[in-house]
Short mmCIF file of C-alpha atoms in Angstrom, two decimals:
data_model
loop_
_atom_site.label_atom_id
_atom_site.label_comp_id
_atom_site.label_asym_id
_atom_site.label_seq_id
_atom_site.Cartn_x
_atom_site.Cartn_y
_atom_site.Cartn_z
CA UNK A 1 0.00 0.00 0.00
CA UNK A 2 1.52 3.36 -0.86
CA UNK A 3 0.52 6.49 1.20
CA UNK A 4 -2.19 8.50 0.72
CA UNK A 5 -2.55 10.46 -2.60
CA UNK A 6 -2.86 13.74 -1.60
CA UNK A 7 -4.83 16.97 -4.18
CA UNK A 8 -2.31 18.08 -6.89
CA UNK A 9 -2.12 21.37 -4.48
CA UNK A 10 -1.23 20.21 -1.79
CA UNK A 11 2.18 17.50 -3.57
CA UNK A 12 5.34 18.44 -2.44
CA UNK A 13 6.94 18.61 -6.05
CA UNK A 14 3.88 21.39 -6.66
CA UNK A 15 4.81 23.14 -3.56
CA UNK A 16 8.66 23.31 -4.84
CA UNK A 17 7.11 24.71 -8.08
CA UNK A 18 4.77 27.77 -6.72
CA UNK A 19 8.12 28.54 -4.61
CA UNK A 20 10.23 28.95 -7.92
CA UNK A 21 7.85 31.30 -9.49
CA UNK A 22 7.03 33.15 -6.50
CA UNK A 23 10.26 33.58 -5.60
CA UNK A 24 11.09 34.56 -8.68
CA UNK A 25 8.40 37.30 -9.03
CA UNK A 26 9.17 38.29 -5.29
CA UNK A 27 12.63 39.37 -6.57
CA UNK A 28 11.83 41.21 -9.53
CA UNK A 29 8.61 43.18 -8.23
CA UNK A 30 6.07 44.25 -10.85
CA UNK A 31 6.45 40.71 -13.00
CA UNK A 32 3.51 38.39 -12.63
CA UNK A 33 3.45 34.69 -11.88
CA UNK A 34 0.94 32.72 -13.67
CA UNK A 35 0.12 30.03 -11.67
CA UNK A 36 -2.98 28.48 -13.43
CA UNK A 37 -1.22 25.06 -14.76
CA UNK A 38 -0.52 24.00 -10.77
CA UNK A 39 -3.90 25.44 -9.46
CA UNK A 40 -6.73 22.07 -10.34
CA UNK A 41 -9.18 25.32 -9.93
CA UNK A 42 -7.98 26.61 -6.46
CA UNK A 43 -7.33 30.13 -5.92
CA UNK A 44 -3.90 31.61 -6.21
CA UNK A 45 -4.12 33.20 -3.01
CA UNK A 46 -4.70 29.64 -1.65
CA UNK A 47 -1.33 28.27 -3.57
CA UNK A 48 0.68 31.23 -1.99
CA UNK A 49 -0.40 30.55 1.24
CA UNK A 50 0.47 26.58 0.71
CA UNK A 51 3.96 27.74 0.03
CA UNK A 52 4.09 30.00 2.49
CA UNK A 53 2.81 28.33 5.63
CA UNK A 54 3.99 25.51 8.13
CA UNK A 55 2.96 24.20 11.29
CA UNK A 56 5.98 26.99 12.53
CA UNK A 57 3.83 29.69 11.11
CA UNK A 58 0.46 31.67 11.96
CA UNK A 59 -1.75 33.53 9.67
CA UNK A 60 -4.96 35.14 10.28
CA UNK A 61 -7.91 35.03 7.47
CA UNK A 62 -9.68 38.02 6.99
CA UNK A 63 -12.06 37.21 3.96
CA UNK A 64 -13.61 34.26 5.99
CA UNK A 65 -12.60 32.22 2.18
CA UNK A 66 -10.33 29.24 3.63
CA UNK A 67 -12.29 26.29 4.95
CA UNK A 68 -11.94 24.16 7.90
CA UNK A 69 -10.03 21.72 5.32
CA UNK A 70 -8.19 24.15 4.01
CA UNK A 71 -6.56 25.20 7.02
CA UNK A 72 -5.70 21.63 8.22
CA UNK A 73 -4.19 21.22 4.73
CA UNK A 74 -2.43 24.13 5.35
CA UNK A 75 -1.06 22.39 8.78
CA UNK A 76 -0.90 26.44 10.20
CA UNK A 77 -1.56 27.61 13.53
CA UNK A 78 -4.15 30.51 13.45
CA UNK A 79 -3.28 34.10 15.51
CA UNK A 80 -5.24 37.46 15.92
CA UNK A 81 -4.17 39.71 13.19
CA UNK A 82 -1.70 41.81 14.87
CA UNK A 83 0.15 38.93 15.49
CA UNK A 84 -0.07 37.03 12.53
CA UNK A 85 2.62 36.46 10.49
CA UNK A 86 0.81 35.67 7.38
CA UNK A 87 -2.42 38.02 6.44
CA UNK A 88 -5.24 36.98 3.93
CA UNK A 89 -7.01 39.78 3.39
CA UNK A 90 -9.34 41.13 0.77
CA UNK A 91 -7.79 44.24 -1.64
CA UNK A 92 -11.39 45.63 -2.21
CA UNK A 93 -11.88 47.98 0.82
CA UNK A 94 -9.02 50.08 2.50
CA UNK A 95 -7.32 47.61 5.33
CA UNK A 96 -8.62 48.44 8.66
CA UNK A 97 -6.01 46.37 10.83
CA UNK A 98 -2.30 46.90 12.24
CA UNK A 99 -0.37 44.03 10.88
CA UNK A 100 2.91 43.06 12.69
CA UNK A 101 5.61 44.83 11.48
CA UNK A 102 9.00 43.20 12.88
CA UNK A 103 11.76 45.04 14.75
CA UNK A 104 14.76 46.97 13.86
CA UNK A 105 17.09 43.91 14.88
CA UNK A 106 14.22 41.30 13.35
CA UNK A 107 12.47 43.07 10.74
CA UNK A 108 12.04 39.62 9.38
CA UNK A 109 9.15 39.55 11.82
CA UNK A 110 7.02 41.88 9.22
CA UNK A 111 3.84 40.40 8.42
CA UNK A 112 3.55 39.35 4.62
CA UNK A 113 -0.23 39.98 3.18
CA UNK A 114 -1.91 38.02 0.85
CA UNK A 115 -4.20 40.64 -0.68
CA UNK A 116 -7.28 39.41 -3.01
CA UNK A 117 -7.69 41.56 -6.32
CA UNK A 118 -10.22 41.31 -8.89
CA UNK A 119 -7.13 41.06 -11.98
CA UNK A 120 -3.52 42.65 -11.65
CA UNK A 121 -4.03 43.90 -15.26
CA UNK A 122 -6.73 45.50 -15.92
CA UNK A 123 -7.56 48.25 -13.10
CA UNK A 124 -5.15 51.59 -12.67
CA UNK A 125 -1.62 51.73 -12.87
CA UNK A 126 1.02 51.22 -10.35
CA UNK A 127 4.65 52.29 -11.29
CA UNK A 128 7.06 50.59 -9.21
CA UNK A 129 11.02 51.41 -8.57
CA UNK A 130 13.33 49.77 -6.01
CA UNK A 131 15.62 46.97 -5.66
CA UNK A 132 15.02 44.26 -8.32
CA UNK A 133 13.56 46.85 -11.09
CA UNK A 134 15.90 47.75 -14.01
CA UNK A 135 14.44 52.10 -13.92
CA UNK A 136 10.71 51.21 -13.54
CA UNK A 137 7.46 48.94 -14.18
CA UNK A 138 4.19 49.14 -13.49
CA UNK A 139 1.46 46.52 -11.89
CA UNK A 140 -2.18 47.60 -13.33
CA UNK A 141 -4.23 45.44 -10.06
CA UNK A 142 -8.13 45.98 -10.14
CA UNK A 143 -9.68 45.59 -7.06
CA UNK A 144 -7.25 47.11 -5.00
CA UNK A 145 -8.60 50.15 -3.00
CA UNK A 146 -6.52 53.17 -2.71
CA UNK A 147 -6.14 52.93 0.96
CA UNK A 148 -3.83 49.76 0.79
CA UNK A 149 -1.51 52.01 -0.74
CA UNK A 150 -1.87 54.75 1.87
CA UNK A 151 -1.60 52.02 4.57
CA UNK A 152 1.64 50.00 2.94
CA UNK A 153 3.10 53.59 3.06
CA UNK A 154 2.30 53.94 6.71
CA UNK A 155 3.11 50.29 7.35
CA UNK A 156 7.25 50.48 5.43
CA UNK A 157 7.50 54.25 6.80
CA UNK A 158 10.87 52.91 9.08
CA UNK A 159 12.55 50.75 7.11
CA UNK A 160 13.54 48.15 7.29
CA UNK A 161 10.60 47.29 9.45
CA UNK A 162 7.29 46.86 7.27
CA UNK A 163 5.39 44.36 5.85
CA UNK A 164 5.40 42.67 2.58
CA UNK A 165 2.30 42.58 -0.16
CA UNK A 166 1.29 39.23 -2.14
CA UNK A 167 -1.40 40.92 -4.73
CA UNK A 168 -3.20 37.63 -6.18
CA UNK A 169 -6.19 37.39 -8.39
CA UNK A 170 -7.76 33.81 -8.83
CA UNK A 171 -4.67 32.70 -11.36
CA UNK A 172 -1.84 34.41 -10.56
CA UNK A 173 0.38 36.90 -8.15
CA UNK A 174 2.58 39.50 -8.00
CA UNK A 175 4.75 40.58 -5.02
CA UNK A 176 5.47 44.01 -3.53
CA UNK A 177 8.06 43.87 -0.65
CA UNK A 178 8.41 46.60 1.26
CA UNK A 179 11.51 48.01 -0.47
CA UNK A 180 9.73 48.25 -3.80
CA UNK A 181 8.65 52.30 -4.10
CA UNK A 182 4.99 53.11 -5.63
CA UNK A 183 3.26 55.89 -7.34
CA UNK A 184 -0.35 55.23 -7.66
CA UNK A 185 -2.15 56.08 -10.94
CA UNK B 1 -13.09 -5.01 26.05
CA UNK B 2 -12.12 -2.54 23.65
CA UNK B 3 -8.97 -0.64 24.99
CA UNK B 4 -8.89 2.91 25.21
CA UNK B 5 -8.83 4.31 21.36
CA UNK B 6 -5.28 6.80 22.00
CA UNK B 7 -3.58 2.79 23.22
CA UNK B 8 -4.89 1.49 19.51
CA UNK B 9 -1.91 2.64 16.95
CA UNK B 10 0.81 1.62 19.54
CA UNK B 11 -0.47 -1.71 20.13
CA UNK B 12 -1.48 -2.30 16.43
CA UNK B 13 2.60 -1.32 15.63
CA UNK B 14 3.75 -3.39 18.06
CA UNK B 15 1.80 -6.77 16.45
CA UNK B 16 2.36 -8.85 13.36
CA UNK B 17 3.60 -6.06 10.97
CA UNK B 18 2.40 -8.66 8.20
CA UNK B 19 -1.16 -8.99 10.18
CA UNK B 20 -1.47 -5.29 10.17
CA UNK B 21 -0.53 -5.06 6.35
CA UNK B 22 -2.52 -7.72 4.77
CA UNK B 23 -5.77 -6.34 7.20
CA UNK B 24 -5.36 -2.60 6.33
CA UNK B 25 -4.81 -2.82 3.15
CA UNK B 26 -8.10 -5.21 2.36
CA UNK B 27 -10.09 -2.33 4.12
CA UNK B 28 -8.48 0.11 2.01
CA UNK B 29 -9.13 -1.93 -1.02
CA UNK B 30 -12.96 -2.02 -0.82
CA UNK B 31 -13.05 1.50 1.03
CA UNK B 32 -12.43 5.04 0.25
CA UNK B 33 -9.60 6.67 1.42
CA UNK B 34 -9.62 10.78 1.42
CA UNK B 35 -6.57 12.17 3.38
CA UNK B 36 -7.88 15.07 5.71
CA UNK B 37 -4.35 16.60 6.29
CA UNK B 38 -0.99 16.28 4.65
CA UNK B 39 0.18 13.23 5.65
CA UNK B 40 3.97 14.41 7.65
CA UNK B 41 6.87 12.92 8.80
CA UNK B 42 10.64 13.90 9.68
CA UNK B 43 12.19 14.56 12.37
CA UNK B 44 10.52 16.70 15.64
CA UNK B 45 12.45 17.46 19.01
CA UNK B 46 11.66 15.28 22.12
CA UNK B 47 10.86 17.56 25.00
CA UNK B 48 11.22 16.21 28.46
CA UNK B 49 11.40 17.99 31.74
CA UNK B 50 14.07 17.18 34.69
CA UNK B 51 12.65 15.44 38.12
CA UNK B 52 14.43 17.97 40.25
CA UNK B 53 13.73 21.39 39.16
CA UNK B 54 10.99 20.42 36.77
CA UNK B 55 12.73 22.49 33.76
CA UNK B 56 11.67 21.42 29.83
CA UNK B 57 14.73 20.43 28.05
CA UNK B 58 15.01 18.98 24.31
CA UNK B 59 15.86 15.46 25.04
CA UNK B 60 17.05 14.91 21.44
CA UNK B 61 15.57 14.36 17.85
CA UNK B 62 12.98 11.42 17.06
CA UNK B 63 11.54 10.25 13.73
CA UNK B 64 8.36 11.11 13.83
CA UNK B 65 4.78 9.96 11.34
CA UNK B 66 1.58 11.42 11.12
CA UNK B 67 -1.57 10.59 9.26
CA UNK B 68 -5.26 11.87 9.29
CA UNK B 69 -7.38 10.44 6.80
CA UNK B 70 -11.39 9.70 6.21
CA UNK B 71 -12.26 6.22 5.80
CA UNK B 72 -15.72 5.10 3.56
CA UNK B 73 -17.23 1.97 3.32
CA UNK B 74 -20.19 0.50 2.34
CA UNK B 75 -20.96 0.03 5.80
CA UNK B 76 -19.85 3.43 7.01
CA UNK B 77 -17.12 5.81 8.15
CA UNK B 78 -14.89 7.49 10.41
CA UNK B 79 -12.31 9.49 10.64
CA UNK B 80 -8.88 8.29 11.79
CA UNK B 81 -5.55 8.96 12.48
CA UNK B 82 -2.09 7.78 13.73
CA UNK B 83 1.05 9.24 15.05
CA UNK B 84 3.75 7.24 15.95
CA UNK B 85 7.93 7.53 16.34
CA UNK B 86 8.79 5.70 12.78
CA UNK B 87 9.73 7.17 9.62
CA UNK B 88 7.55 4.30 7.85
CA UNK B 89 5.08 6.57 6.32
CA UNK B 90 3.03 3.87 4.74
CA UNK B 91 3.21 1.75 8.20
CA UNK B 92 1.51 4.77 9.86
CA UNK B 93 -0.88 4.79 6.85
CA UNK B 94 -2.29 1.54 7.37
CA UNK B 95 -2.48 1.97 11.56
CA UNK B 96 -5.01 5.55 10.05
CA UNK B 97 -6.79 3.02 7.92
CA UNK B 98 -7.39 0.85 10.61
CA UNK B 99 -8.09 3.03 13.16
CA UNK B 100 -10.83 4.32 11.57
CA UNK B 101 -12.03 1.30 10.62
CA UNK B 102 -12.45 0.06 14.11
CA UNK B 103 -13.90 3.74 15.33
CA UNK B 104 -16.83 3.13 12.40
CA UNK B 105 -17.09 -0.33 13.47
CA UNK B 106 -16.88 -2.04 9.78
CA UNK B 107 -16.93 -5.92 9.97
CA UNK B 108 -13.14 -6.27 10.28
CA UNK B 109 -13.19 -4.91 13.90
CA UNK B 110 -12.99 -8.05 15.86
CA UNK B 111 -9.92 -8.81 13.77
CA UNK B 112 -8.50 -5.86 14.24
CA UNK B 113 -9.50 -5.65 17.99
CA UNK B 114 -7.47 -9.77 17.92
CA UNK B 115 -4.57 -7.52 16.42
CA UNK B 116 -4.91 -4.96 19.29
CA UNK B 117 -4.87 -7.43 22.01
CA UNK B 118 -1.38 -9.02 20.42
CA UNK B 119 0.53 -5.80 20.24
CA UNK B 120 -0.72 -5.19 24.07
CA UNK B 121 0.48 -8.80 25.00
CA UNK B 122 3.80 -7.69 23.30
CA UNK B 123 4.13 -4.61 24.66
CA UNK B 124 3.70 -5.83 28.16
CA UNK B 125 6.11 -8.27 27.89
CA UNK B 126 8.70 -5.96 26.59
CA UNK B 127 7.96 -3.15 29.50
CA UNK B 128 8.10 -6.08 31.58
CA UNK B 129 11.37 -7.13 30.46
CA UNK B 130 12.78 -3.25 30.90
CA UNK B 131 11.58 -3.03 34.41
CA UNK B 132 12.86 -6.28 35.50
CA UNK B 133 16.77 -5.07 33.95
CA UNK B 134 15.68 -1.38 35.56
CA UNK B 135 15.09 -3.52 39.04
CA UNK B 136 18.47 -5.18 38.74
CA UNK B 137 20.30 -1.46 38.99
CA UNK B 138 18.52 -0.22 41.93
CA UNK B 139 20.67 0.83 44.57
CA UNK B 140 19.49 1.40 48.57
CA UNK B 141 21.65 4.59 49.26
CA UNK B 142 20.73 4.09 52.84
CA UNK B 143 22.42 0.25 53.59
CA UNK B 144 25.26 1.62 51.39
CA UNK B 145 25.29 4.53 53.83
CA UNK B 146 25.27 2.52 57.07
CA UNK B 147 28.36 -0.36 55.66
CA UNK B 148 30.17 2.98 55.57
CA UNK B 149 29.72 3.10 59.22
#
């Protein structure tokens, strides 16, 4: 008897895969990841999380979206958001929380956000500079309020504390990390 | 009796590892088998904590197996599970399979429950064995004390 066959998103040699093209995303900011051939119909946001999270993590859901069997999937302990160290949130109304931002001798300890948006090419245009950006690019998210901007601002004011942005609509994601500089449309 | 249901996946590793095999995996044959969490294993520190101050301490590093799983039969199901101190993934598997068979009470229980008894039987004889070679290094500090005097 082999072991159990687990969900395509939940295989090891997917997770190894998602981490590849997030990682590669996360370190050139403004490129997109297309994650629909690992997906089986499962949210991106869902796949991010799977490669982020570990039974040594926390994350607090704010949409309400991941199920009971999602989060044992996930194998994560769950934490208030202030304390959380991953976020899901939703992008479509400003974010009313305080996420955990780290310390100047652990900034490490800065929350990364998973934020839902509707596409991240077809609403209004983001131009991004900063470390892994040859000059500039842009990120064109719909679904993304305003206020997450004003709030990421707030959030990376004292670097190199902050917190780091995972913008994901149902295919795909793009990463802003808090060194990554942005002029709204 | 049926034993308490947290003494089932150490007794059932402890009997015929053949037993177990053939059993769990002719449940698992006319059953469905739905994993409810990823099924783990690796290695996970030990923690212990010292009789004279009481203080936690990482005793060291133990392989370590974990399954949850849903079981469905044409009879019923149940959830089950299994954690043990093995790296034999599939061996903790098959103790998931057939501790949810016994919790939904499918026809194979009695053989399973046969199964249980064994790997108790075995496992007494074994902590028996360890206390009597414990016994043998007991030392009375006291009569030591008074042929010093």
């Amino acid at each position: 008897m082999s072991v159990l066959d687990l969900p395509r998103l939940w295989r090891p040699e997917t997770h190894q895969a998602l981490f590849r093209r997030i990682l590669d995303v996360a370190a050139r900011p403004g490129q997109i990841a297309d994650l629909s051939d690992l997906l089986d119909g499962r949210p991106a946001a869902l796949a991010a999380l799977a490669t982020f999270c570990d039974n040594t993590q926390t994350l607090a859901d704010l949409t309400g979206g991941l199920s009971a069997s999602d989060l044992a999937f996930l194998d994560v302990g769950t934490a208030p958001v202030e304390t959380a160290g991953f976020i899901l949130a939703s992008g479509a109304g400003a974010p009313a929380f305080a996420p955990r931002l780290g310390s100047l001798d652990a900034p490490e300890g800065g929350a990364t956000i998973v934020v839902l948006v509707d596409n991240l090419t077809d609403g209004s245009t983001l131009t991004l500079t900063g470390p892994g950006i040859a000059g500039r690019t842009a990120v064109s998210p719909s679904g993304f309020a305003p206020g997450w901007l004003d709030a990421r601002a707030r959030w990376c004011a004292d670097f190199p504390m902050g917190v780091d942005l995972v913008l994901a609509d149902p295919t795909r994601v793009a990463v802003l990390p808090r060194t990554t500089r942005i002029k709204g449309a | 009796m049926r034993p308490e249901r947290e003494s089932w996946a150490a007794a059932l590793a402890a009997a015929d590892g053949g037993k177990v095999a053939a059993l769990a995996d002719r449940i698992r044959d006319r059953a469905t088998v739905e994993p409810l969490a990823p099924p783990r294993e690796g290695l996970m520190l030990m923690q212990a904590r010292d009789s004279v101050a009481g203080a936690a301490f990482h005793l060291g590093e133990i392989p370590m197996a974990r399954v949850h799983l849903r079981l469905t039969a044409p009879e019923g199901g149940a959830d089950g599970g299994a954690a043990l101190m093995s790296d034999d993934l599939a061996l903790v598997t098959r103790l998931a399979v057939l501790d949810a068979a016994l919790g939904a009470d499918l026809p194979e229980a009695p053989e399973i429950e046969v199964l249980i008894a064994e790997g108790l039987a075995a496992r007494a004889e074994v902590q028996a064995q360890r206390a009597l070679a414990l016994d043998r290094t007991r030392v009375d500090f006291q009569l030591l004390s008074e042929e010093d005097q």
